[in-house]
Coordinates of C-alpha atoms in Angstrom, one line a residue:
X1 CA 13.4 -8.0 30.5
X2 CA 14.3 -8.3 34.0
X3 CA 14.1 -11.8 34.1
X4 CA 16.0 -12.6 31.5
X5 CA 18.9 -11.0 33.0
X6 CA 19.5 -13.7 35.2
X7 CA 20.4 -16.1 32.5
X8 CA 24.2 -16.4 31.1
X9 CA 24.9 -13.9 28.4
X10 CA 24.3 -16.8 25.8
X11 CA 20.9 -17.6 27.1
X12 CA 20.0 -14.2 27.7
X13 CA 20.9 -13.3 24.0
X14 CA 19.2 -16.0 22.7
X15 CA 15.8 -15.1 24.6
X16 CA 16.2 -11.9 23.6
X17 CA 16.8 -12.4 19.8
X18 CA 13.9 -14.9 19.8
X19 CA 11.2 -12.4 20.9
X20 CA 12.1 -10.5 17.5
X21 CA 11.1 -13.5 15.4
X22 CA 7.5 -14.5 14.0
X23 CA 7.3 -17.9 12.6
X24 CA 4.8 -19.9 10.7
X25 CA 4.2 -23.4 10.6
X26 CA 2.0 -26.1 8.6
X27 CA -0.7 -27.3 10.6
X28 CA -4.2 -26.7 12.3
X29 CA -2.6 -27.5 15.4
X30 CA 0.6 -26.8 17.0
X31 CA 3.2 -29.2 15.8
X32 CA 6.6 -30.3 16.6
X33 CA 8.3 -27.7 14.8
X34 CA 6.6 -24.6 16.1
X35 CA 6.7 -26.0 19.6
X36 CA 10.5 -26.2 19.4
X37 CA 10.8 -22.5 18.0
X38 CA 8.5 -21.7 20.9
X39 CA 10.5 -23.6 23.8
X40 CA 13.9 -23.9 22.9
X41 CA 14.0 -20.3 20.7
X42 CA 11.9 -18.4 22.2
X43 CA 10.2 -17.0 19.6
X44 CA 7.8 -14.2 19.9
X45 CA 5.3 -14.2 17.4
X46 CA 3.5 -16.2 15.3
X47 CA 1.7 -16.2 11.6
X48 CA -1.5 -17.9 10.5
X49 CA -2.0 -19.1 6.9
X50 CA -4.8 -20.6 5.5
X51 CA -2.9 -24.0 6.2
X52 CA -3.4 -23.2 9.6
X53 CA -6.9 -22.7 9.7
X54 CA -9.8 -25.2 10.3
X55 CA -13.1 -24.5 11.8
X56 CA -13.4 -21.1 14.2
X57 CA -13.2 -23.6 17.1
X58 CA -10.0 -25.3 16.1
X59 CA -8.1 -21.5 15.5
X60 CA -9.1 -20.8 18.8
X61 CA -8.1 -23.8 20.5
X62 CA -4.4 -23.7 18.2
X63 CA -4.3 -20.0 19.5
X64 CA -4.8 -20.9 23.2
X65 CA -2.6 -24.1 23.0
X66 CA 0.4 -21.6 21.6
X67 CA 0.1 -19.1 24.1
X68 CA -0.2 -22.0 26.7
X69 CA 3.4 -23.4 25.5
X70 CA 5.2 -20.0 25.3
X71 CA 7.0 -18.3 28.4
X72 CA 5.8 -14.6 27.5
X73 CA 2.8 -13.7 25.4
X74 CA 3.0 -14.3 21.6
X75 CA 1.5 -12.0 18.8
X76 CA -0.4 -14.2 17.2
X77 CA -0.8 -12.1 13.3
X78 CA -2.7 -13.1 10.3
X79 CA -3.3 -11.5 7.0
X80 CA -6.9 -10.6 7.4
X81 CA -7.2 -7.6 4.5
X82 CA -10.7 -8.9 3.7
X83 CA -11.9 -9.7 0.4
X84 CA -9.1 -11.4 -1.9
X85 CA -6.5 -11.6 0.5
X86 CA -7.9 -13.6 3.5
X87 CA -7.1 -16.6 5.8
X88 CA -10.1 -17.2 7.3
X89 CA -13.3 -17.0 5.4
X90 CA -15.6 -19.6 7.4
X91 CA -17.3 -19.0 10.6
X92 CA -16.3 -15.1 10.5
X93 CA -17.7 -12.3 9.0
X94 CA -15.6 -12.0 5.6
X95 CA -15.4 -8.1 4.8
X96 CA -14.9 -6.6 1.5
X97 CA -11.3 -6.1 0.4
X98 CA -9.5 -2.6 0.1
X99 CA -10.6 -1.7 -3.7
X100 CA -14.1 -2.6 -3.0
X101 CA -14.3 -0.4 -0.1
X102 CA -12.5 2.5 -1.8
X103 CA -15.3 2.2 -4.2
X104 CA -17.8 2.9 -1.5
X105 CA -16.0 6.0 -0.4
X106 CA -17.4 5.0 3.4
X107 CA -14.9 6.0 5.8
X108 CA -17.2 5.1 8.4
X109 CA -18.0 1.8 7.0
X110 CA -14.4 1.2 6.7
X111 CA -14.0 1.6 10.4
X112 CA -16.8 -0.6 11.4
X113 CA -15.8 -3.2 9.1
X114 CA -12.4 -3.2 10.8
X115 CA -13.8 -3.2 14.4
X116 CA -16.1 -6.4 13.7
X117 CA -12.9 -8.0 11.8
X118 CA -10.8 -7.1 14.5
X119 CA -13.2 -8.3 17.4
X120 CA -13.7 -11.6 15.7
X121 CA -10.1 -12.0 15.2
X122 CA -9.3 -11.4 19.0
X123 CA -12.1 -13.7 20.0
X124 CA -10.3 -16.6 18.0
X125 CA -6.9 -15.7 19.9
X126 CA -5.7 -13.8 17.1
X127 CA -4.0 -10.2 18.6
X128 CA -2.1 -8.9 15.4
X129 CA -3.4 -8.1 11.6
X130 CA -1.1 -7.3 8.9
X131 CA -3.5 -5.0 7.4
X132 CA -4.7 -2.5 6.2
X133 CA -2.7 -2.4 3.1
X134 CA -2.0 1.5 2.3
X135 CA -0.1 0.9 -0.9
X136 CA -1.3 3.5 -3.5
X137 CA -1.7 1.3 -6.7
X138 CA -0.9 3.6 -9.5
X139 CA 0.0 1.1 -11.8
X140 CA -2.6 -1.2 -13.6
X141 CA 0.4 -3.9 -14.3
X142 CA 0.9 -4.2 -10.5
X143 CA 0.7 -8.1 -10.0
X144 CA 0.7 -8.1 -6.2
X145 CA -1.3 -5.2 -5.0
X146 CA -4.0 -4.4 -7.4
X147 CA -7.2 -4.9 -5.3
X148 CA -5.4 -4.7 -2.4
X149 CA -4.9 -1.3 -2.6
X150 CA -7.9 1.4 -1.6
X151 CA -7.4 3.2 -5.1
X152 CA -4.7 5.4 -6.9
X153 CA -5.7 8.6 -4.7
X154 CA -3.2 9.2 -1.9
X155 CA -5.7 11.2 -0.1
X156 CA -8.1 8.5 -0.4
X157 CA -5.9 5.7 0.6
X158 CA -4.8 7.8 4.0
X159 CA -8.7 8.3 4.9
X160 CA -9.5 4.4 4.5
X161 CA -6.3 3.4 6.1
X162 CA -6.6 5.6 9.0
X163 CA -10.6 4.6 9.6
X164 CA -9.2 0.8 9.1
X165 CA -6.5 1.3 11.9
X166 CA -8.7 2.8 14.4
X167 CA -11.4 0.0 14.3
X168 CA -8.8 -2.5 14.3
X169 CA -6.9 -1.2 17.6
X170 CA -10.1 -0.3 19.2
X171 CA -11.3 -4.0 18.8
X172 CA -7.8 -4.9 20.8
X173 CA -5.8 -6.2 17.6
X174 CA -2.4 -4.2 16.3
X175 CA -2.9 -2.7 13.3
X176 CA 0.1 -2.9 10.7
X177 CA -0.2 -0.4 7.7
X178 CA 2.3 -2.0 4.9
X179 CA 4.4 -2.3 2.3
X180 CA 6.7 0.9 3.7
X181 CA 7.6 3.2 1.9
X182 CA 5.4 1.7 -1.0
X183 CA 4.4 -1.0 -3.2
X184 CA 1.8 0.0 -5.4
X185 CA 3.9 1.6 -8.2
X186 CA 5.6 -1.6 -9.5
X187 CA 5.3 -4.1 -12.1
X188 CA 7.2 -6.8 -10.6
X189 CA 5.8 -9.3 -7.6
X190 CA 8.8 -9.3 -4.6
X191 CA 7.6 -12.4 -3.7
X192 CA 9.1 -13.6 -6.9
X193 CA 12.2 -10.7 -7.8
X194 CA 13.2 -7.7 -6.4
X195 CA 11.5 -4.5 -7.5
X196 CA 12.6 -1.1 -8.0
X197 CA 10.7 2.1 -7.8
X198 CA 12.6 5.0 -9.1
X199 CA 10.9 8.1 -8.7
X200 CA 12.5 11.3 -7.0
X201 CA 11.8 12.1 -3.0
X202 CA 9.1 15.0 -4.2
X203 CA 6.8 12.5 -6.0
X204 CA 7.4 9.6 -3.3
X205 CA 6.2 12.1 -0.6
X206 CA 3.2 13.4 -2.2
X207 CA 2.2 9.7 -3.5
X208 CA 3.7 6.8 -1.6
X209 CA 4.4 8.3 1.8
X210 CA 1.5 10.3 2.1
X211 CA -1.0 7.6 3.5
X212 CA 2.4 6.2 5.7
X213 CA 2.9 9.8 7.2
X214 CA -0.9 10.5 7.8
X215 CA -1.3 7.2 9.5
X216 CA 1.4 7.4 11.6
X217 CA 0.7 10.6 12.9
X218 CA -2.8 9.3 13.7
X219 CA -1.2 6.5 15.9
X220 CA -0.6 3.2 14.2
X221 CA 1.0 -0.2 16.0
X222 CA 3.0 -1.2 13.7
X223 CA 4.8 -0.9 10.2
X224 CA 5.5 -3.7 7.6
X225 CA 8.5 -3.2 5.4
X226 CA 8.6 -3.6 1.4
X227 CA 11.1 -5.7 -0.2
X228 CA 11.4 -2.8 -2.9
X229 CA 14.5 -1.0 -3.8
X230 CA 13.9 3.1 -3.7
X231 CA 17.2 4.6 -5.1
X232 CA 15.8 7.9 -3.7
X233 CA 16.7 7.1 0.0
X234 CA 19.3 4.4 -0.3
X235 CA 22.3 4.2 -2.6
X236 CA 22.8 0.8 -2.3
X237 CA 20.7 -1.5 -4.7
X238 CA 19.1 -3.0 -1.2
X239 CA 15.3 -2.9 -0.6
X240 CA 13.9 -1.0 2.0
X241 CA 13.7 -3.9 4.8
X242 CA 17.6 -4.1 4.8
X243 CA 17.9 0.0 4.7
X244 CA 19.1 1.7 7.6
X245 CA 18.4 5.0 5.7
X246 CA 14.9 3.7 5.2
X247 CA 13.9 2.2 8.2
X248 CA 16.3 4.4 10.8
X249 CA 16.3 7.9 8.9
X250 CA 13.0 8.2 6.6
X251 CA 10.7 5.8 9.2
X252 CA 12.1 6.6 12.6
X253 CA 13.6 10.0 12.3
X254 CA 11.6 11.7 9.6
X255 CA 8.3 10.2 10.0
X256 CA 9.0 9.8 14.0
X257 CA 7.5 6.2 14.0
X258 CA 8.1 5.1 17.4
X259 CA 6.0 1.6 17.1
X260 CA 6.9 -1.8 15.9
X261 CA 8.9 -2.1 12.5
X262 CA 7.9 -5.9 11.1
X263 CA 9.6 -6.9 8.1
X264 CA 7.5 -8.6 5.4
X265 CA 8.7 -12.6 4.9
X266 CA 12.4 -13.1 4.5
X267 CA 11.7 -16.3 2.6
X268 CA 10.1 -14.2 -0.3
X269 CA 12.5 -14.5 -3.4
X270 CA 13.2 -10.9 -3.1
X271 CA 15.2 -11.7 0.2
X272 CA 16.0 -15.6 0.2
X273 CA 17.1 -15.6 -3.7
X274 CA 19.7 -12.4 -3.2
X275 CA 21.3 -11.8 0.2
X276 CA 19.7 -15.0 1.6
X277 CA 17.3 -15.5 4.8
X278 CA 20.4 -15.8 7.4
X279 CA 22.0 -12.6 6.5
X280 CA 19.0 -10.6 5.5
X281 CA 17.8 -11.1 9.2
X282 CA 21.0 -10.0 10.5
X283 CA 21.0 -6.8 8.3
X284 CA 17.0 -6.3 8.5
X285 CA 17.8 -6.1 12.3
X286 CA 21.0 -3.8 11.9
X287 CA 18.6 -1.5 9.5
X288 CA 16.1 -1.2 12.4
X289 CA 13.4 -3.9 12.3
X290 CA 11.7 -4.8 15.6
X291 CA 10.2 -7.9 14.3
X292 CA 11.5 -10.4 11.5
X293 CA 8.9 -12.4 9.8
X294 CA 10.1 -16.1 8.4
X295 CA 6.8 -17.4 7.5
X296 CA 7.1 -21.1 6.4
X297 CA 10.5 -23.1 6.8
X298 CA 11.9 -24.4 9.9
X299 CA 15.6 -24.7 8.5
X300 CA 15.2 -20.9 7.3
X301 CA 13.5 -19.7 10.5
X302 CA 16.3 -21.5 12.5
X303 CA 19.3 -20.0 10.2
X304 CA 17.7 -16.7 10.3
X305 CA 17.5 -16.6 14.4
X306 CA 21.0 -18.3 14.9
X307 CA 22.5 -15.8 12.5
X308 CA 21.4 -13.1 14.5
X309 CA 22.1 -14.6 17.5
X310 CA 25.6 -14.8 16.5
X311 CA 25.9 -11.5 15.3
X312 CA 25.1 -10.2 18.8
X313 CA 27.5 -12.5 20.6
X314 CA 30.3 -11.5 17.9
X315 CA 29.5 -7.7 18.7
X316 CA 28.4 -7.1 15.3
X317 CA 24.9 -6.0 16.5
X318 CA 25.1 -4.1 20.1
X319 CA 22.8 -5.7 22.9
X320 CA 21.2 -2.7 23.2
X321 CA 19.9 -2.6 19.7
X322 CA 18.0 -5.9 20.5
X323 CA 16.7 -4.8 23.8
X324 CA 15.0 -1.3 22.0
X325 CA 13.2 -3.9 19.9
X326 CA 12.3 -6.1 22.8
X327 CA 10.9 -3.1 24.7
X328 CA 9.1 -1.8 21.8
X329 CA 7.3 -5.5 21.5
X330 CA 6.7 -5.4 25.0
X331 CA 4.9 -1.9 25.2
X332 CA 2.6 -3.2 22.1
X333 CA 1.6 -6.1 23.7
X334 CA 1.0 -4.2 27.0
X335 CA -0.8 -1.8 24.8
X336 CA -3.2 -4.3 23.3
X337 CA -3.6 -6.5 26.7
X338 CA -2.4 -9.5 25.2
X339 CA -1.5 -11.9 27.7
X340 CA -1.0 -15.8 28.1
X341 CA -4.2 -16.1 30.3
X342 CA -6.3 -19.3 29.6
X343 CA -9.2 -18.0 27.4
X344 CA -13.0 -18.6 28.4
X345 CA -14.6 -21.9 26.6
X346 CA -15.2 -21.5 23.0
X347 CA -19.0 -22.1 23.8
X348 CA -18.8 -18.6 25.3
X349 CA -18.3 -17.2 21.6
X350 CA -21.9 -18.4 20.7
X351 CA -23.3 -15.7 19.0
X352 CA -20.0 -13.1 18.5
X353 CA -19.1 -14.8 15.1
X354 CA -20.6 -14.1 11.7
X355 CA -23.4 -12.7 13.6
X356 CA -26.3 -11.2 11.6
X357 CA -25.8 -7.6 12.4
X358 CA -22.1 -7.8 11.6
X359 CA -23.2 -10.1 8.0
X360 CA -25.6 -7.3 7.3
X361 CA -22.6 -4.8 7.7
X362 CA -20.6 -6.7 5.0
X363 CA -23.3 -7.0 2.5
X364 CA -24.4 -3.4 2.6
X365 CA -20.8 -2.3 2.3
X366 CA -20.4 -5.0 -0.6
X367 CA -23.5 -3.7 -2.6
X368 CA -22.3 0.1 -2.3
X369 CA -18.9 -1.4 -4.0
X370 CA -20.5 -2.3 -7.0
X371 CA -19.3 -0.4 -9.9
X372 CA -20.8 0.4 -13.1
X373 CA -18.2 1.7 -15.5
X374 CA -20.3 1.6 -19.1
X375 CA -23.9 0.4 -20.3
X376 CA -25.5 0.7 -23.9
X377 CA -28.7 -0.4 -22.6
X378 CA -28.0 -4.1 -21.8
X379 CA -29.1 -4.1 -18.5
X380 CA -30.8 -5.9 -16.7
X381 CA -30.8 -9.0 -18.0
X382 CA -34.1 -10.4 -19.3
X383 CA -35.1 -13.2 -16.6
X384 CA -36.9 -15.2 -18.7
X385 CA -34.2 -15.8 -21.4
X386 CA -31.3 -18.3 -21.0
X387 CA -27.9 -16.7 -19.8
X388 CA -24.8 -18.1 -20.5
X389 CA -21.8 -17.4 -17.6
X390 CA -18.3 -17.7 -17.7
X391 CA -16.7 -18.2 -14.6
X392 CA -12.7 -18.3 -14.3
X393 CA -11.6 -20.2 -11.3
X394 CA -8.1 -19.9 -9.3
X395 CA -6.7 -23.2 -9.3
X396 CA -2.8 -22.6 -8.5
X397 CA -1.7 -21.0 -5.0
X398 CA 0.1 -17.9 -4.7
X399 CA 1.6 -17.0 -1.4
X400 CA -1.0 -14.3 -1.4
X401 CA -3.8 -15.1 -3.1
X402 CA -4.5 -18.9 -2.3
X403 CA -6.6 -21.4 -4.3
X404 CA -10.1 -21.6 -3.2
X405 CA -13.0 -23.4 -4.7
X406 CA -16.0 -20.9 -4.7
X407 CA -19.2 -22.3 -3.9
X408 CA -21.1 -19.1 -4.7
X409 CA -19.8 -18.5 -8.3
X410 CA -21.9 -15.5 -10.4
X411 CA -23.8 -18.3 -12.1
X412 CA -25.4 -19.8 -8.8
X413 CA -26.0 -16.2 -7.5
X414 CA -28.2 -15.4 -10.9
X415 CA -30.0 -18.8 -10.5
X416 CA -32.1 -16.6 -7.7
X417 CA -33.3 -14.1 -10.8
X418 CA -33.0 -15.6 -14.2
X419 CA -35.2 -18.9 -15.2
X420 CA -32.2 -20.6 -16.7
X421 CA -28.7 -20.1 -16.2
X422 CA -25.9 -22.3 -17.8
X423 CA -22.4 -21.7 -16.2
X424 CA -18.7 -22.8 -17.8
X425 CA -16.2 -23.1 -15.4
X426 CA -12.7 -22.8 -16.8
X427 CA -9.0 -22.0 -15.4
X428 CA -8.0 -18.6 -15.0
X429 CA -5.5 -19.3 -17.5
X430 CA -7.9 -21.2 -19.8
X431 CA -6.6 -23.9 -22.1
X432 CA -7.1 -24.0 -25.6
X433 CA -9.8 -26.7 -24.9
X434 CA -11.8 -24.5 -22.7
X435 CA -11.3 -21.3 -24.9
X436 CA -12.8 -23.2 -27.8
X437 CA -15.8 -25.1 -25.8
X438 CA -16.9 -21.2 -24.2
X439 CA -16.7 -19.8 -27.9
X440 CA -18.6 -22.5 -29.1
X441 CA -21.2 -23.1 -26.2
X442 CA -22.0 -19.4 -26.0
X443 CA -22.9 -19.0 -29.7
X444 CA -26.4 -20.3 -28.9
X445 CA -27.0 -17.6 -26.4
X446 CA -28.4 -14.3 -26.8
X447 CA -27.3 -13.1 -23.2
X448 CA -24.0 -13.9 -21.9
X449 CA -22.1 -12.8 -18.9
X450 CA -18.0 -13.1 -19.0
X451 CA -16.9 -13.1 -15.6
X452 CA -13.0 -12.0 -15.6
X453 CA -10.1 -12.4 -13.3
X454 CA -7.0 -10.5 -13.9
X455 CA -7.7 -10.8 -17.6
X456 CA -4.8 -8.3 -18.2
X457 CA -2.6 -10.9 -16.9
X458 CA -4.2 -13.9 -19.0
X459 CA -4.0 -14.0 -22.8
X460 CA -6.4 -17.0 -22.8
X461 CA -9.3 -14.9 -21.0
X462 CA -8.6 -11.8 -23.6
X463 CA -9.1 -14.6 -26.6
X464 CA -12.2 -15.5 -25.0
X465 CA -13.4 -11.6 -24.4
X466 CA -12.1 -10.6 -27.9
X467 CA -14.3 -13.4 -29.6
X468 CA -17.4 -12.4 -27.8
X469 CA -17.4 -8.8 -28.2
X470 CA -16.6 -9.4 -32.0
X471 CA -20.3 -11.1 -32.0
X472 CA -23.3 -9.0 -33.1
X473 CA -26.5 -9.5 -31.6
X474 CA -26.1 -10.8 -28.3
X475 CA -26.0 -8.9 -25.0
X476 CA -22.7 -9.0 -23.7
X477 CA -22.3 -8.0 -19.9
X478 CA -18.4 -8.2 -18.8
X479 CA -18.2 -8.6 -14.9
X480 CA -14.5 -7.7 -13.3
X481 CA -14.4 -10.0 -10.4
X482 CA -10.7 -9.2 -9.4
X483 CA -9.0 -6.1 -11.1
X484 CA -11.2 -3.4 -12.6
X485 CA -8.1 -2.7 -15.0
X486 CA -9.7 -5.7 -17.0
X487 CA -12.0 -3.4 -19.0
X488 CA -8.8 -2.2 -20.9
X489 CA -8.0 -6.0 -21.8
X490 CA -9.8 -5.8 -24.9
X491 CA -11.6 -3.3 -26.9
X492 CA -15.4 -3.3 -27.6
X493 CA -16.6 -4.1 -24.1
X494 CA -19.9 -1.7 -23.9
X495 CA -21.0 -2.9 -20.6
X496 CA -19.0 -3.7 -17.9
X497 CA -19.3 -4.0 -14.0
X498 CA -16.7 -3.9 -11.5
X499 CA -17.0 -5.8 -8.6
X500 CA -13.3 -6.2 -7.0
X501 CA -13.5 -9.7 -5.8
X502 CA -15.2 -12.8 -6.4
X503 CA -16.1 -13.5 -3.1
X504 CA -19.7 -14.7 -2.5
X505 CA -21.2 -11.4 -1.1
X506 CA -19.8 -9.6 -3.9
X507 CA -21.3 -12.1 -6.6
X508 CA -24.5 -11.9 -5.1
X509 CA -24.5 -8.1 -5.0
X510 CA -23.6 -8.2 -8.5
X511 CA -26.1 -10.8 -9.4
X512 CA -28.7 -8.5 -8.0
X513 CA -27.5 -5.5 -10.4
X514 CA -28.1 -7.4 -13.4
X515 CA -31.5 -8.8 -12.4
X516 CA -32.0 -5.0 -12.2
X517 CA -32.9 -5.3 -8.5
X518 CA -30.3 -2.9 -7.2
X519 CA -28.3 0.1 -8.7
X520 CA -24.6 -0.1 -8.8
X521 CA -23.5 3.0 -6.6
X522 CA -19.9 2.2 -6.4
X523 CA -17.3 5.0 -7.2
X524 CA -14.2 3.9 -9.5
X525 CA -11.4 4.1 -7.2
X526 CA -8.6 3.9 -10.4
X527 CA -8.4 5.2 -13.6
X528 CA -9.5 3.1 -16.5
X529 CA -8.5 4.1 -20.2
X530 CA -11.5 6.9 -20.5
X531 CA -12.9 6.3 -17.1
X532 CA -11.0 8.7 -14.7
X533 CA -11.1 7.6 -10.8
X534 CA -14.1 9.3 -9.2
X535 CA -16.8 8.4 -11.7
X536 CA -19.9 6.2 -10.6

């Protein structure tokens, strides 16, 4: 901060406040907006989304160009959780997501996966990962966490989360545990509204807070806040992100966290449609946040920074409060060796991204995760009889799960082992025509594999399942390709596999189980109807 002191008061404050902001932009190379934010507002961080991701070489060059444009080293962050939440899938090793890893019970494997992921991110110039998610998912109706959690056991989440943090940070990437103090027991998505968790302090301490407490004690660089109201800690109806009782009291004092507190994005409806982005940024800084995330919209990014700058100039926020955060950010960059030094040529990374060794690790973990919930003798499929596969495709973007056409569907994976595979692709919220087509076409098949994707939230998928389970004389296997809670979506499912994600490795692993080549060794990380966590 020494060089900053040489500027006049206004410019000094602008430069310090800018370091506390992390912003996103819309292109695969630095555009006018992000360069203006770097050069005129001196922002300290960048967040990548899939919109920023081209080839691995393009990501590498983008990161280098951003660093070269900055006066101070930039934190360049991403949500690379693995599985269903990963911004980069091509040219890197996509590891299984948290619930799949939870099903493996393989903590050493989790650490190895995080180390590989972190190493590859660092090669691409990305030095901060908004992972792992250490929310305890004990609410089947949770629309935003689900398989992003390791499971419903606070102990399991703690062990897995600790291993992941160690792996990322050993690789030189700042790990971020989220969403403090816990987003697992909500039935509302904070991207869309403002959730409330009304449990008392004892329950929160035993469940939601346990992973955060233990991982903070073991050493983690950053904690991301939740846009969730916790009346047990904050009497005002404000989310944790804006609460000094939760950030300053609970996180700093009670849990003794000395690292960087980063907000979840202030553009989420829980903030932008309640207090507003500008006032929200001011409140978050006053509450104790060090890094303010405004992910998408240039006008909101400017509004948020100008609001904080003005609050400091007017004395509403002491400059010393800003200095505390800037110092934490400087220490984080130093701890992880983050500099503006020009990187080596991309060619030097040959063989260091998505190597055969790293892909073997991912494949082994994926195969360990596949969980057989139940089977009344319908497995394996008969190889020389035709199979009808229903594949639900994600066609609508969500801020967390971005729509992506999967080249490796379960049907394509099965073609290696089954002579004739007929696959019908439908929307995750199928139309009436799609529902009727599936129910009619499948009548002529004695083997049917119904892949589900959050069927609990899709009346159309449930109608298809109800129609299929009501039939006699067919071999029906349900494959839950995201939330395992799909098993409880309808009654009468006799054979069910949980895969926790619809990614290529998971589908290849599931196809081997369906064909009888592999067992399904996964251990269920959540309770499903009559099946309690821990079976497998």
